[in-house]
Amino acid sequence: MNEYNYIKNQDEEIYDTLVGEEEREKKGIELIPSENYVSMATREAMGSVFTNKYSEGYPGRRYYGGQEFTDAMERIAIDRAKQLFKAEYANVQPLGGAAANVAMYFALMEPGDTVLGMDLSHGGHLTHGHPTTAINKVFNFVRYKMKDVDTGEIDYDHLREMAIEHKPKIILAGFSAYSRELDYTKFKEIADEVGAYTVADMAHITGLIASGVLKNPFDYGFDVMTMTTHKSLRGPRGGMIVVRESAEIAKKINKAVFPGMQGGPHMHQIAAKAVAFKEALDPSFKAYAQQIVKNAKAMEVVFKAENVRLMCGGTDNHLLLADVHSSLNITGQEAEDVLEEVGITLNKNMIADEPRTAMDPSGIRFGTPAMTTRGMKEEQATRLAEIMIEIMRNKDDADKKAELQKEVQEMCEAFPVPEKFV
Ligand SMILES: *Cc1c(COP(=O)(O)O)cnc(C)c1O
């Protein structure tokens, strides 16, 4: 554990929040599918001297002097990123997943051009053109959907019709609330037919792709992948863009990231990415990624046995989306609240074609990357799913809540957050 000695001595207010967060993260079961615990090595890099340095530009081509070590470090980060994703080019500078997507849009399109992406209520992300985002004012976003929300199959015929009608510059595969594999070959065929770039925003499943547990879109000819480094990849909060093979696209991406939209890269964050990439290249990471999926499957089995409706009918990845309103007569918000009371953190979420509202939706979304980092396996995943359903069925039963909260506490104590992975 970090002692925070300097902060403790000079800034009690912030020290208290840090200690509070350390405790919170240890004492609850984290089921938010986009969250994870990083190693102490990654945290050391995040807290390192690299935060002092301005390094605008790229290794060997900077706008400031003194780049001996930043150049060496960023080159290592790039090499490791390329290895992880079988990419010819990598840009490790995007500050987050949203920044990576904005840079990618500006690299590959002119204002007014069209993106064909996943419908937002069917699992697409805010950064895929939600009406409230800035990029929605610059580019035109059109949507494809699932054909059947209870199997998760994408409507590829509709996707093709939309592509022919709207002539998108980019066909975007990717999601933050979808639990099935995609048929990348179909995306690529349709994109080739209309002359569009293929981009996969793999933010959530980055770790599952890097480890080979899920398909790599590059094996199916995709041009570009955007991603986050802090979700299943288990690195620091940040973004990244990798390019399969085109030097021309890579050049456009680099220009769009800097100077297109960012200033000085966050070198401490890039160092932390490099540390996490080395962890992800270690054989132990594959076992971790496999366990993430096994744990999600174990939870699926319980939810199905209890007749809770799951979007896509189940999961192939790390997350599940349950329609708790129709199955358990509890809203997504109520479920989030009551589960938090017993020490389980997850988020309310819209289900496909949500009949309620975005602020008060029917579903919950939960996933296994963080609990798997604690070393939990199918046995614990199964029990957690049972606890979740029991709590949602008995949301007003104080005794039941106290009993299950105690059990959750004991599980947390039995599976402490690890400090290192390799
Ligand atoms: C999380 C996510 C992002 C955004 O990442 P931030 O780092 O929060 O900006 C973008 N796309 C998808 C699909 C995501 O899941």
PDB file of C-alpha atoms and ligand atoms in Angstrom, residues 34 95-99 101 124-125 127-128 174-176 201-204 228 230-231 237-239 365, ligand 1:
ATOM      1  CA  SER A  34     -15.019  -0.559 -17.051  1.00  0.00           C
ATOM      2  CA  LEU A  95      -5.337  11.068 -22.764  1.00  0.00           C
ATOM      3  CA  GLY A  96      -8.376   8.826 -22.673  1.00  0.00           C
ATOM      4  CA  GLY A  97     -10.700   6.753 -24.813  1.00  0.00           C
ATOM      5  CA  ALA A  98     -12.839   9.755 -25.753  1.00  0.00           C
ATOM      6  CA  ALA A  99      -9.777  11.742 -26.840  1.00  0.00           C
ATOM      7  CA  ASN A 101     -11.937   8.615 -30.692  1.00  0.00           C
ATOM      8  CA  GLY A 124     -22.736   2.040 -28.453  1.00  0.00           C
ATOM      9  CA  HIS A 125     -20.762   4.634 -26.483  1.00  0.00           C
ATOM     10  CA  THR A 127     -18.290   9.072 -28.049  1.00  0.00           C
ATOM     11  CA  HIS A 128     -20.014   7.404 -30.998  1.00  0.00           C
ATOM     12  CA  GLY A 174     -17.475  -1.239 -30.766  1.00  0.00           C
ATOM     13  CA  PHE A 175     -19.511  -0.818 -27.655  1.00  0.00           C
ATOM     14  CA  SER A 176     -19.606  -0.339 -23.938  1.00  0.00           C
ATOM     15  CA  ASP A 201     -13.469   0.930 -30.583  1.00  0.00           C
ATOM     16  CA  MET A 202     -12.450  -1.888 -28.273  1.00  0.00           C
ATOM     17  CA  ALA A 203     -12.286   0.162 -25.057  1.00  0.00           C
ATOM     18  CA  HIS A 204     -13.969  -2.419 -22.840  1.00  0.00           C
ATOM     19  CA  THR A 228      -8.726   2.672 -23.312  1.00  0.00           C
ATOM     20  CA  HIS A 230      -7.620   1.281 -17.895  1.00  0.00           C
ATOM     21  CA  LYS A 231     -10.461  -1.184 -18.402  1.00  0.00           C
ATOM     22  CA  ARG A 237      -6.476   5.693 -17.064  1.00  0.00           C
ATOM     23  CA  GLY A 238      -5.712   6.568 -20.674  1.00  0.00           C
ATOM     24  CA  GLY A 239      -6.348   6.017 -24.364  1.00  0.00           C
ATOM     25  CA  ARG A 365     -24.673  -3.510 -16.193  1.00  0.00           C
TER      26      ARG A 365
HETATM   27  C1  LIG B   1     -14.959   3.821 -21.895  1.00  0.00           C
HETATM   28  C2  LIG B   1     -15.174   3.997 -23.366  1.00  0.00           C
HETATM   29  C3  LIG B   1     -14.707   5.148 -24.037  1.00  0.00           C
HETATM   30  C4  LIG B   1     -14.201   6.371 -23.327  1.00  0.00           C
HETATM   31  O1  LIG B   1     -13.083   6.253 -22.577  1.00  0.00           O
HETATM   32  P1  LIG B   1     -12.654   7.427 -21.564  1.00  0.00           P
HETATM   33  O2  LIG B   1     -11.276   7.034 -21.177  1.00  0.00           O
HETATM   34  O3  LIG B   1     -13.642   7.421 -20.462  1.00  0.00           O
HETATM   35  O4  LIG B   1     -12.654   8.712 -22.325  1.00  0.00           O
HETATM   36  C5  LIG B   1     -14.854   5.197 -25.416  1.00  0.00           C
HETATM   37  N1  LIG B   1     -15.427   4.189 -26.102  1.00  0.00           N
HETATM   38  C6  LIG B   1     -15.917   3.096 -25.483  1.00  0.00           C
HETATM   39  C7  LIG B   1     -16.547   2.016 -26.310  1.00  0.00           C
HETATM   40  C8  LIG B   1     -15.817   2.971 -24.095  1.00  0.00           C
HETATM   41  O5  LIG B   1     -16.315   1.893 -23.497  1.00  0.00           O
END
